[in-house]
Amino acid sequence: MEKCCKIKKMIENTELEVDLVTEIPSELQTHIDECEECADLIRDLKSVSGIIKNTERLTVSKSFDENLRAKIRVSMHHNDKDSAPFFTRAFYYAAGIAAVVVGFFYISSTGIIESPEQGNAFATGGVHISSVEGIEEPAEMKDSLHEMRRVVIDDEELRMRVAAE
Amino acid sequence: MGMIEFKRVTDEELMFRFQNGEEACYEELVDRYKNKLLNHIFYYMKDRESAEDIVQDTFIRVYVNKDKYKEIAKVSTWVYTIANNLAKTALSRSSKMNAFSITGKDGETDYEIKDKNSSTDEPVLKNELNDIIMSRIDELDEKFKEIVLLRDIDEMSYEEIAALLQIPTGTVKSRLNRARLNLRDALSDYVKKMK
Ligand SMILES: [Zn+2]
């Protein structure tokens, strides 16, 4: 008598969209009840599933939770963008204000501001503007602060990109 | 970690509550997934320590990127995707390192020597049967291998597997049959013993 390969063929052709270990359609059940080969195949599939399910499982080490908490603390500390730059920011603002004050006294001492009648202030706009640029020094400081924040954000983006990979 | 009060809470709800500041919900998620992920990643890494490192990194990313999780995805999909990507990166890094060390030793660039299964030769679990089952699963086509691992090792639902692999549930089931049919021959000695 020839061996029946009905269900085997169906599996190989991926015709069956049911898990034969857990659910058998009634029309197949009728066949299985009468066919020893196919019944044997179903039993084997169940055995295979059982063997795999019974393999030894690993469990995480005892220090897993503790290590995880510690690592999270460290990574959250690195992520805390606002706390560290606050002091840097404060420092830059203070430096900026100091520059304004120093610049103002310097310009006052050159007498440019007090003596517009000398004609140089407006006629030689360049001089005036360069003096103004001196006063504008905090803007430059703001730029470098902006640059710094950009770097921090870039770094954050880089980190996220790595995380998303 | 972990508390009884969360027993009936879904993963997605835990994640939502964690996003809203409930740290205990994060701890419950870690408890639910840590061992499953360890076994899953171990099958790829074949090294317990590296597998555990990857599981830790996965949970750190879940924590740090908690706001990036959107409820349209299953938590399992998100967590496994992160873990799989980390494992892939680690594997490609270590295979590069292996290739490099081989080249260094012999002083010649023989790329053929590099073998992704080289570590399967070493016994990884105490139980010999486990080693055999593991290597037989390893020999399956990638698309069958992952289905068997996700279903019979990780005990994921068909729907979770379908979402993770982005294939229909029917395909998950048909591939599962196919994978077990292949393993029936590969593990025939043990299948017979079970009868
Ligand atoms: Zn039959």
mmCIF file of C-alpha atoms and ligand atoms in Angstrom:
data_model
loop_
_atom_site.group_PDB
_atom_site.id
_atom_site.type_symbol
_atom_site.label_atom_id
_atom_site.label_comp_id
_atom_site.label_asym_id
_atom_site.label_seq_id
_atom_site.Cartn_x
_atom_site.Cartn_y
_atom_site.Cartn_z
ATOM 1 C CA MET A 1 0.000 0.000 0.000
ATOM 2 C CA GLU A 2 1.274 3.430 -0.918
ATOM 3 C CA LYS A 3 2.019 5.940 1.812
ATOM 4 C CA CYS A 4 -0.416 8.822 2.108
ATOM 5 C CA CYS A 5 1.190 12.249 1.883
ATOM 6 C CA LYS A 6 -1.940 14.349 1.786
ATOM 7 C CA ILE A 7 -1.278 16.563 4.811
ATOM 8 C CA LYS A 8 2.463 16.573 4.256
ATOM 9 C CA LYS A 9 1.890 17.915 0.749
ATOM 10 C CA MET A 10 -0.507 20.533 2.063
ATOM 11 C CA ILE A 11 2.099 21.691 4.554
ATOM 12 C CA GLU A 12 4.838 21.786 1.941
ATOM 13 C CA ASN A 13 2.637 23.812 -0.367
ATOM 14 C CA THR A 14 1.771 26.096 2.588
ATOM 15 C CA GLU A 15 -1.897 25.616 1.777
ATOM 16 C CA LEU A 16 -2.907 25.286 5.414
ATOM 17 C CA GLU A 17 -3.303 28.508 7.306
ATOM 18 C CA VAL A 18 -3.946 26.764 10.602
ATOM 19 C CA ASP A 19 -1.498 25.586 13.254
ATOM 20 C CA LEU A 20 -1.924 21.814 13.067
ATOM 21 C CA VAL A 21 -0.581 21.389 16.590
ATOM 22 C CA THR A 22 -3.445 23.364 18.101
ATOM 23 C CA GLU A 23 -6.281 23.295 15.555
ATOM 24 C CA ILE A 24 -7.363 20.753 12.965
ATOM 25 C CA PRO A 25 -10.124 21.660 10.515
ATOM 26 C CA SER A 26 -13.009 19.172 10.596
ATOM 27 C CA GLU A 27 -12.512 18.040 6.980
ATOM 28 C CA LEU A 28 -8.904 17.139 7.797
ATOM 29 C CA GLN A 29 -9.920 15.459 11.028
ATOM 30 C CA THR A 30 -12.146 13.098 9.075
ATOM 31 C CA HIS A 31 -9.161 12.123 6.945
ATOM 32 C CA ILE A 32 -6.811 11.818 9.902
ATOM 33 C CA ASP A 33 -9.264 9.478 11.660
ATOM 34 C CA GLU A 34 -8.953 7.097 8.724
ATOM 35 C CA CYS A 35 -5.307 7.625 7.674
ATOM 36 C CA GLU A 36 -2.519 6.296 9.825
ATOM 37 C CA GLU A 37 0.280 8.195 8.039
ATOM 38 C CA CYS A 38 -1.368 11.538 8.425
ATOM 39 C CA ALA A 39 -2.304 10.826 12.031
ATOM 40 C CA ASP A 40 1.345 9.909 12.607
ATOM 41 C CA LEU A 41 2.480 13.149 11.026
ATOM 42 C CA ILE A 42 0.234 15.226 13.268
ATOM 43 C CA ARG A 43 1.546 13.367 16.325
ATOM 44 C CA ASP A 44 5.114 14.083 15.193
ATOM 45 C CA LEU A 45 4.433 17.767 14.732
ATOM 46 C CA LYS A 46 3.071 17.871 18.265
ATOM 47 C CA SER A 47 6.170 16.047 19.512
ATOM 48 C CA VAL A 48 8.471 18.497 17.756
ATOM 49 C CA SER A 49 6.630 21.415 19.301
ATOM 50 C CA GLY A 50 6.748 19.711 22.698
ATOM 51 C CA ILE A 51 10.474 18.990 22.455
ATOM 52 C CA ILE A 52 11.235 22.621 21.661
ATOM 53 C CA LYS A 53 8.910 23.913 24.366
ATOM 54 C CA ASN A 54 10.617 21.662 26.901
ATOM 55 C CA THR A 55 14.126 22.856 26.188
ATOM 56 C CA GLU A 56 16.010 24.322 29.080
ATOM 57 C CA ARG A 57 15.266 28.019 29.461
ATOM 58 C CA LEU A 58 17.657 30.616 30.655
ATOM 59 C CA THR A 59 16.755 33.106 33.322
ATOM 60 C CA VAL A 60 18.420 36.445 33.804
ATOM 61 C CA SER A 61 21.124 36.710 36.450
ATOM 62 C CA LYS A 62 20.254 37.734 40.001
ATOM 63 C CA SER A 63 21.848 41.121 39.570
ATOM 64 C CA PHE A 64 19.869 41.881 36.420
ATOM 65 C CA ASP A 65 17.344 44.302 37.940
ATOM 66 C CA GLU A 66 19.971 46.037 40.006
ATOM 67 C CA ASN A 67 22.341 46.435 37.050
ATOM 68 C CA LEU A 68 19.521 47.710 34.901
ATOM 69 C CA ARG A 69 18.568 50.369 37.458
ATOM 70 C CA ALA A 70 22.178 51.498 37.691
ATOM 71 C CA LYS A 71 22.556 51.691 33.911
ATOM 72 C CA ILE A 72 19.321 53.655 33.605
ATOM 73 C CA ARG A 73 20.519 56.110 36.226
ATOM 74 C CA VAL A 74 23.718 56.629 34.263
ATOM 75 C CA SER A 75 21.990 57.008 30.900
ATOM 76 C CA MET A 76 19.396 59.402 32.332
ATOM 77 C CA HIS A 77 22.205 61.463 33.823
ATOM 78 C CA HIS A 78 23.847 61.686 30.386
ATOM 79 C CA ASN A 79 20.525 62.588 28.871
ATOM 80 C CA ASP A 80 19.872 65.395 31.280
ATOM 81 C CA LYS A 81 20.638 68.150 28.819
ATOM 82 C CA ASP A 82 19.303 71.042 30.893
ATOM 83 C CA SER A 83 21.135 70.707 34.183
ATOM 84 C CA ALA A 84 24.750 70.896 33.007
ATOM 85 C CA PRO A 85 24.420 73.673 30.433
ATOM 86 C CA PHE A 86 22.554 75.853 32.940
ATOM 87 C CA PHE A 87 25.816 76.847 34.616
ATOM 88 C CA THR A 88 27.514 77.247 31.288
ATOM 89 C CA ARG A 89 24.625 79.430 30.172
ATOM 90 C CA ALA A 90 24.832 81.517 33.361
ATOM 91 C CA PHE A 91 28.574 81.879 32.830
ATOM 92 C CA TYR A 92 28.120 83.105 29.263
ATOM 93 C CA TYR A 93 25.453 85.625 30.245
ATOM 94 C CA ALA A 94 27.677 86.944 33.024
ATOM 95 C CA ALA A 95 30.608 87.151 30.622
ATOM 96 C CA GLY A 96 28.384 88.925 28.091
ATOM 97 C CA ILE A 97 27.218 91.516 30.583
ATOM 98 C CA ALA A 98 30.811 92.088 31.734
ATOM 99 C CA ALA A 99 31.834 92.599 28.110
ATOM 100 C CA VAL A 100 29.061 95.184 27.641
ATOM 101 C CA VAL A 101 30.192 97.085 30.731
ATOM 102 C CA VAL A 102 33.889 96.951 29.778
ATOM 103 C CA GLY A 103 33.059 97.904 26.210
ATOM 104 C CA PHE A 104 30.941 100.827 27.368
ATOM 105 C CA PHE A 105 33.691 102.191 29.617
ATOM 106 C CA TYR A 106 36.237 101.711 26.857
ATOM 107 C CA ILE A 107 34.114 103.593 24.334
ATOM 108 C CA SER A 108 33.396 106.306 26.911
ATOM 109 C CA SER A 109 37.116 106.732 27.491
ATOM 110 C CA THR A 110 37.783 107.171 23.730
ATOM 111 C CA GLY A 111 35.271 110.012 23.800
ATOM 112 C CA ILE A 112 33.458 108.894 20.625
ATOM 113 C CA ILE A 113 30.041 108.903 22.251
ATOM 114 C CA GLU A 114 30.457 112.202 24.114
ATOM 115 C CA SER A 115 31.767 114.238 21.209
ATOM 116 C CA PRO A 116 29.580 113.740 18.146
ATOM 117 C CA GLU A 117 30.463 117.319 17.091
ATOM 118 C CA GLN A 118 33.887 116.022 16.142
ATOM 119 C CA GLY A 119 32.078 114.681 13.075
ATOM 120 C CA ASN A 120 33.807 111.357 13.249
ATOM 121 C CA ALA A 121 30.968 109.466 14.812
ATOM 122 C CA PHE A 122 28.643 109.825 11.835
ATOM 123 C CA ALA A 123 31.052 110.595 9.045
ATOM 124 C CA THR A 124 33.310 107.697 9.803
ATOM 125 C CA GLY A 125 30.440 105.308 10.317
ATOM 126 C CA GLY A 126 32.866 102.470 10.200
ATOM 127 C CA VAL A 127 34.462 103.475 13.447
ATOM 128 C CA HIS A 128 31.096 103.892 15.039
ATOM 129 C CA ILE A 129 29.882 100.576 13.776
ATOM 130 C CA SER A 130 32.987 98.809 14.964
ATOM 131 C CA SER A 131 32.359 100.317 18.371
ATOM 132 C CA VAL A 132 28.789 99.081 18.220
ATOM 133 C CA GLU A 133 30.071 95.651 17.303
ATOM 134 C CA GLY A 134 32.093 95.784 20.481
ATOM 135 C CA ILE A 135 28.922 96.501 22.383
ATOM 136 C CA GLU A 136 27.195 93.724 20.539
ATOM 137 C CA GLU A 137 29.660 91.217 21.925
ATOM 138 C CA PRO A 138 26.960 89.414 23.958
ATOM 139 C CA ALA A 139 25.281 88.510 20.672
ATOM 140 C CA GLU A 140 28.435 86.679 19.712
ATOM 141 C CA MET A 141 28.331 84.977 23.074
ATOM 142 C CA LYS A 142 24.728 84.036 22.426
ATOM 143 C CA ASP A 143 25.841 82.567 19.122
ATOM 144 C CA SER A 144 28.426 80.406 20.754
ATOM 145 C CA LEU A 145 25.830 79.369 23.310
ATOM 146 C CA HIS A 146 23.474 78.575 20.453
ATOM 147 C CA GLU A 147 26.272 76.606 18.822
ATOM 148 C CA MET A 148 26.828 74.718 22.023
ATOM 149 C CA ARG A 149 23.162 73.811 22.313
ATOM 150 C CA ARG A 150 23.186 72.715 18.692
ATOM 151 C CA VAL A 151 26.068 70.398 19.444
ATOM 152 C CA VAL A 152 24.201 68.985 22.414
ATOM 153 C CA ILE A 153 21.078 68.480 20.296
ATOM 154 C CA ASP A 154 23.141 66.910 17.514
ATOM 155 C CA ASP A 155 24.645 64.586 20.033
ATOM 156 C CA GLU A 156 21.174 63.698 21.270
ATOM 157 C CA GLU A 157 20.042 63.077 17.710
ATOM 158 C CA LEU A 158 23.092 60.943 17.112
ATOM 159 C CA ARG A 159 22.350 58.954 20.220
ATOM 160 C CA MET A 160 18.707 58.478 19.153
ATOM 161 C CA ARG A 161 19.833 57.406 15.715
ATOM 162 C CA VAL A 162 22.080 54.809 17.276
ATOM 163 C CA ALA A 163 19.219 53.735 19.485
ATOM 164 C CA ALA A 164 16.863 53.413 16.541
ATOM 165 C CA GLU A 165 19.294 51.339 14.477
ATOM 166 C CA MET B 1 10.343 44.087 40.430
ATOM 167 C CA GLY B 2 6.807 43.098 39.525
ATOM 168 C CA MET B 3 3.601 43.144 41.464
ATOM 169 C CA ILE B 4 0.436 41.041 41.525
ATOM 170 C CA GLU B 5 -1.807 44.065 40.954
ATOM 171 C CA PHE B 6 -0.662 44.237 37.326
ATOM 172 C CA LYS B 7 -1.683 40.703 36.433
ATOM 173 C CA ARG B 8 -4.638 41.684 34.262
ATOM 174 C CA VAL B 9 -3.104 44.851 32.854
ATOM 175 C CA THR B 10 -2.075 44.614 29.193
ATOM 176 C CA ASP B 11 1.448 45.475 28.068
ATOM 177 C CA GLU B 12 0.099 48.441 26.134
ATOM 178 C CA GLU B 13 -1.675 49.829 29.186
ATOM 179 C CA LEU B 14 1.474 49.356 31.260
ATOM 180 C CA MET B 15 3.425 51.282 28.675
ATOM 181 C CA PHE B 16 0.840 54.065 28.648
ATOM 182 C CA ARG B 17 0.939 54.320 32.424
ATOM 183 C CA PHE B 18 4.729 54.292 32.382
ATOM 184 C CA GLN B 19 4.669 57.166 29.879
ATOM 185 C CA ASN B 20 2.579 58.984 32.432
ATOM 186 C CA GLY B 21 5.133 58.505 35.146
ATOM 187 C CA GLU B 22 4.342 55.166 36.807
ATOM 188 C CA GLU B 23 7.778 53.618 37.169
ATOM 189 C CA ALA B 24 6.300 50.447 38.656
ATOM 190 C CA CYS B 25 4.660 49.757 35.282
ATOM 191 C CA TYR B 26 8.080 49.820 33.651
ATOM 192 C CA GLU B 27 9.346 47.336 36.208
ATOM 193 C CA GLU B 28 6.408 45.061 35.447
ATOM 194 C CA LEU B 29 7.189 45.229 31.724
ATOM 195 C CA VAL B 30 10.806 44.335 32.458
ATOM 196 C CA ASP B 31 9.598 41.370 34.496
ATOM 197 C CA ARG B 32 7.310 40.207 31.723
ATOM 198 C CA TYR B 33 9.930 40.350 29.011
ATOM 199 C CA LYS B 34 13.386 39.870 30.523
ATOM 200 C CA ASN B 35 13.544 36.059 30.427
ATOM 201 C CA LYS B 36 11.697 35.751 27.130
ATOM 202 C CA LEU B 37 14.066 38.218 25.523
ATOM 203 C CA LEU B 38 17.090 36.550 27.059
ATOM 204 C CA ASN B 39 16.168 33.196 25.510
ATOM 205 C CA HIS B 40 15.266 34.786 22.213
ATOM 206 C CA ILE B 41 18.505 36.726 21.906
ATOM 207 C CA PHE B 42 20.542 33.808 23.214
ATOM 208 C CA TYR B 43 19.488 31.794 20.167
ATOM 209 C CA TYR B 44 21.146 34.392 17.980
ATOM 210 C CA MET B 45 24.139 35.339 20.125
ATOM 211 C CA LYS B 46 24.874 31.853 21.505
ATOM 212 C CA ASP B 47 26.475 33.530 24.444
ATOM 213 C CA ARG B 48 24.657 34.096 27.682
ATOM 214 C CA GLU B 49 26.532 37.162 28.805
ATOM 215 C CA SER B 50 26.227 39.024 25.513
ATOM 216 C CA ALA B 51 22.560 38.059 25.354
ATOM 217 C CA GLU B 52 21.944 39.496 28.807
ATOM 218 C CA ASP B 53 23.798 42.684 27.888
ATOM 219 C CA ILE B 54 21.543 43.095 24.888
ATOM 220 C CA VAL B 55 18.439 42.538 26.999
ATOM 221 C CA GLN B 56 19.656 45.225 29.396
ATOM 222 C CA ASP B 57 20.357 47.627 26.549
ATOM 223 C CA THR B 58 16.910 46.930 25.170
ATOM 224 C CA PHE B 59 15.257 47.924 28.434
ATOM 225 C CA ILE B 60 17.419 51.023 28.749
ATOM 226 C CA ARG B 61 16.221 52.094 25.310
ATOM 227 C CA VAL B 62 12.641 51.360 26.271
ATOM 228 C CA TYR B 63 13.105 53.574 29.300
ATOM 229 C CA VAL B 64 14.893 56.436 27.591
ATOM 230 C CA ASN B 65 12.655 56.401 24.504
ATOM 231 C CA LYS B 66 9.390 55.690 26.282
ATOM 232 C CA ASP B 67 7.695 58.687 24.668
ATOM 233 C CA LYS B 68 8.509 57.378 21.216
ATOM 234 C CA TYR B 69 6.282 54.373 21.720
ATOM 235 C CA LYS B 70 2.891 54.856 20.068
ATOM 236 C CA GLU B 71 -0.083 52.755 20.991
ATOM 237 C CA ILE B 72 -0.695 51.737 17.382
ATOM 238 C CA ALA B 73 2.065 49.129 17.807
ATOM 239 C CA LYS B 74 2.126 46.236 20.214
ATOM 240 C CA VAL B 75 4.635 46.592 23.026
ATOM 241 C CA SER B 76 6.033 43.168 22.124
ATOM 242 C CA THR B 77 6.669 44.311 18.549
ATOM 243 C CA TRP B 78 8.481 47.397 19.749
ATOM 244 C CA VAL B 79 10.562 45.639 22.390
ATOM 245 C CA TYR B 80 11.536 42.721 20.148
ATOM 246 C CA THR B 81 12.412 45.039 17.288
ATOM 247 C CA ILE B 82 14.764 46.995 19.520
ATOM 248 C CA ALA B 83 16.328 43.788 20.853
ATOM 249 C CA ASN B 84 16.681 42.228 17.388
ATOM 250 C CA ASN B 85 18.360 45.333 16.027
ATOM 251 C CA LEU B 86 20.774 45.450 18.930
ATOM 252 C CA ALA B 87 21.588 41.771 18.441
ATOM 253 C CA LYS B 88 22.139 42.278 14.710
ATOM 254 C CA THR B 89 24.492 45.168 15.376
ATOM 255 C CA ALA B 90 26.405 43.181 17.990
ATOM 256 C CA LEU B 91 26.635 40.141 15.715
ATOM 257 C CA SER B 92 27.895 42.094 12.750
ATOM 258 C CA ARG B 93 30.414 43.831 15.006
ATOM 259 C CA SER B 94 31.666 40.528 16.457
ATOM 260 C CA SER B 95 31.824 38.830 13.050
ATOM 261 C CA LYS B 96 33.948 41.725 11.821
ATOM 262 C CA MET B 97 36.159 41.275 14.853
ATOM 263 C CA ASN B 98 36.443 37.524 14.230
ATOM 264 C CA ALA B 99 37.355 38.089 10.610
ATOM 265 C CA PHE B 100 39.926 40.614 11.692
ATOM 266 C CA SER B 101 41.528 38.354 14.274
ATOM 267 C CA ILE B 102 41.741 35.469 11.825
ATOM 268 C CA THR B 103 43.391 37.723 9.294
ATOM 269 C CA GLY B 104 45.781 38.941 11.943
ATOM 270 C CA LYS B 105 46.822 35.484 13.074
ATOM 271 C CA ASP B 106 47.497 33.993 9.689
ATOM 272 C CA GLY B 107 48.763 37.151 8.127
ATOM 273 C CA GLU B 108 46.568 36.569 5.100
ATOM 274 C CA THR B 109 43.154 37.808 4.142
ATOM 275 C CA ASP B 110 41.181 34.612 3.942
ATOM 276 C CA TYR B 111 37.570 35.727 4.202
ATOM 277 C CA GLU B 112 36.357 32.148 3.742
ATOM 278 C CA ILE B 113 37.504 31.240 7.237
ATOM 279 C CA LYS B 114 34.894 33.481 8.810
ATOM 280 C CA ASP B 115 31.951 31.280 9.726
ATOM 281 C CA LYS B 116 28.801 32.639 11.338
ATOM 282 C CA ASN B 117 28.110 29.293 12.972
ATOM 283 C CA SER B 118 31.584 28.865 14.395
ATOM 284 C CA SER B 119 30.361 29.353 17.963
ATOM 285 C CA THR B 120 27.758 26.526 17.673
ATOM 286 C CA ASP B 121 30.573 24.008 18.024
ATOM 287 C CA GLU B 122 30.973 24.885 21.666
ATOM 288 C CA PRO B 123 28.486 23.469 24.132
ATOM 289 C CA VAL B 124 26.285 26.370 25.169
ATOM 290 C CA LEU B 125 23.856 24.656 27.501
ATOM 291 C CA LYS B 126 24.485 21.937 30.033
ATOM 292 C CA ASN B 127 21.902 19.740 28.428
ATOM 293 C CA GLU B 128 23.140 18.031 25.283
ATOM 294 C CA LEU B 129 19.657 17.730 23.843
ATOM 295 C CA ASN B 130 19.274 21.480 24.070
ATOM 296 C CA ASP B 131 22.391 21.929 22.009
ATOM 297 C CA ILE B 132 21.125 19.563 19.366
ATOM 298 C CA ILE B 133 17.689 21.159 19.186
ATOM 299 C CA MET B 134 19.276 24.564 19.032
ATOM 300 C CA SER B 135 21.576 23.686 16.180
ATOM 301 C CA ARG B 136 18.745 21.984 14.259
ATOM 302 C CA ILE B 137 16.601 25.090 14.595
ATOM 303 C CA ASP B 138 19.604 27.112 13.559
ATOM 304 C CA GLU B 139 19.846 25.131 10.326
ATOM 305 C CA LEU B 140 16.326 26.071 9.295
ATOM 306 C CA ASP B 141 15.684 28.822 6.768
ATOM 307 C CA GLU B 142 15.649 32.185 8.511
ATOM 308 C CA LYS B 143 11.917 32.679 7.920
ATOM 309 C CA PHE B 144 11.071 29.314 9.522
ATOM 310 C CA LYS B 145 13.632 29.616 12.283
ATOM 311 C CA GLU B 146 12.300 32.866 13.677
ATOM 312 C CA ILE B 147 8.716 31.619 13.646
ATOM 313 C CA VAL B 148 9.611 28.515 15.670
ATOM 314 C CA LEU B 149 11.619 30.561 18.137
ATOM 315 C CA LEU B 150 8.899 33.139 18.597
ATOM 316 C CA ARG B 151 6.148 30.567 18.988
ATOM 317 C CA ASP B 152 7.658 27.597 20.820
ATOM 318 C CA ILE B 153 10.447 29.296 22.752
ATOM 319 C CA ASP B 154 9.090 32.780 23.383
ATOM 320 C CA GLU B 155 5.473 31.603 23.521
ATOM 321 C CA MET B 156 4.217 34.590 21.580
ATOM 322 C CA SER B 157 0.680 34.631 20.221
ATOM 323 C CA TYR B 158 0.162 34.243 16.461
ATOM 324 C CA GLU B 159 -1.022 37.849 16.343
ATOM 325 C CA GLU B 160 2.106 39.120 18.101
ATOM 326 C CA ILE B 161 4.330 37.171 15.715
ATOM 327 C CA ALA B 162 2.356 38.450 12.723
ATOM 328 C CA ALA B 163 2.743 42.035 13.926
ATOM 329 C CA LEU B 164 6.446 41.641 14.586
ATOM 330 C CA LEU B 165 7.258 40.011 11.262
ATOM 331 C CA GLN B 166 4.671 42.016 9.333
ATOM 332 C CA ILE B 167 3.085 38.976 7.744
ATOM 333 C CA PRO B 168 -0.525 37.659 7.924
ATOM 334 C CA THR B 169 -1.482 35.376 10.817
ATOM 335 C CA GLY B 170 -2.269 32.605 8.296
ATOM 336 C CA THR B 171 1.294 32.786 7.004
ATOM 337 C CA VAL B 172 2.631 32.535 10.564
ATOM 338 C CA LYS B 173 0.686 29.295 10.992
ATOM 339 C CA SER B 174 1.572 27.774 7.637
ATOM 340 C CA ARG B 175 5.268 28.532 8.172
ATOM 341 C CA LEU B 176 5.052 27.065 11.646
ATOM 342 C CA ASN B 177 3.778 23.760 10.210
ATOM 343 C CA ARG B 178 6.478 23.836 7.596
ATOM 344 C CA ALA B 179 9.216 24.529 10.141
ATOM 345 C CA ARG B 180 8.038 21.677 12.373
ATOM 346 C CA LEU B 181 7.827 19.353 9.402
ATOM 347 C CA ASN B 182 11.486 20.085 8.629
ATOM 348 C CA LEU B 183 12.426 19.602 12.261
ATOM 349 C CA ARG B 184 10.544 16.285 12.326
ATOM 350 C CA ASP B 185 13.253 14.801 10.130
ATOM 351 C CA ALA B 186 16.102 16.703 11.752
ATOM 352 C CA LEU B 187 15.031 15.559 15.219
ATOM 353 C CA SER B 188 13.660 12.163 14.196
ATOM 354 C CA ASP B 189 15.535 10.257 16.935
ATOM 355 C CA TYR B 190 13.980 12.368 19.644
ATOM 356 C CA VAL B 191 10.557 12.496 18.024
ATOM 357 C CA LYS B 192 10.447 8.685 18.026
ATOM 358 C CA LYS B 193 11.412 8.567 21.694
ATOM 359 C CA MET B 194 8.510 10.844 22.563
ATOM 360 C CA LYS B 195 5.953 8.319 21.229
HETATM 361 ZN ZN ZN C 1 -3.412 10.667 4.843
#
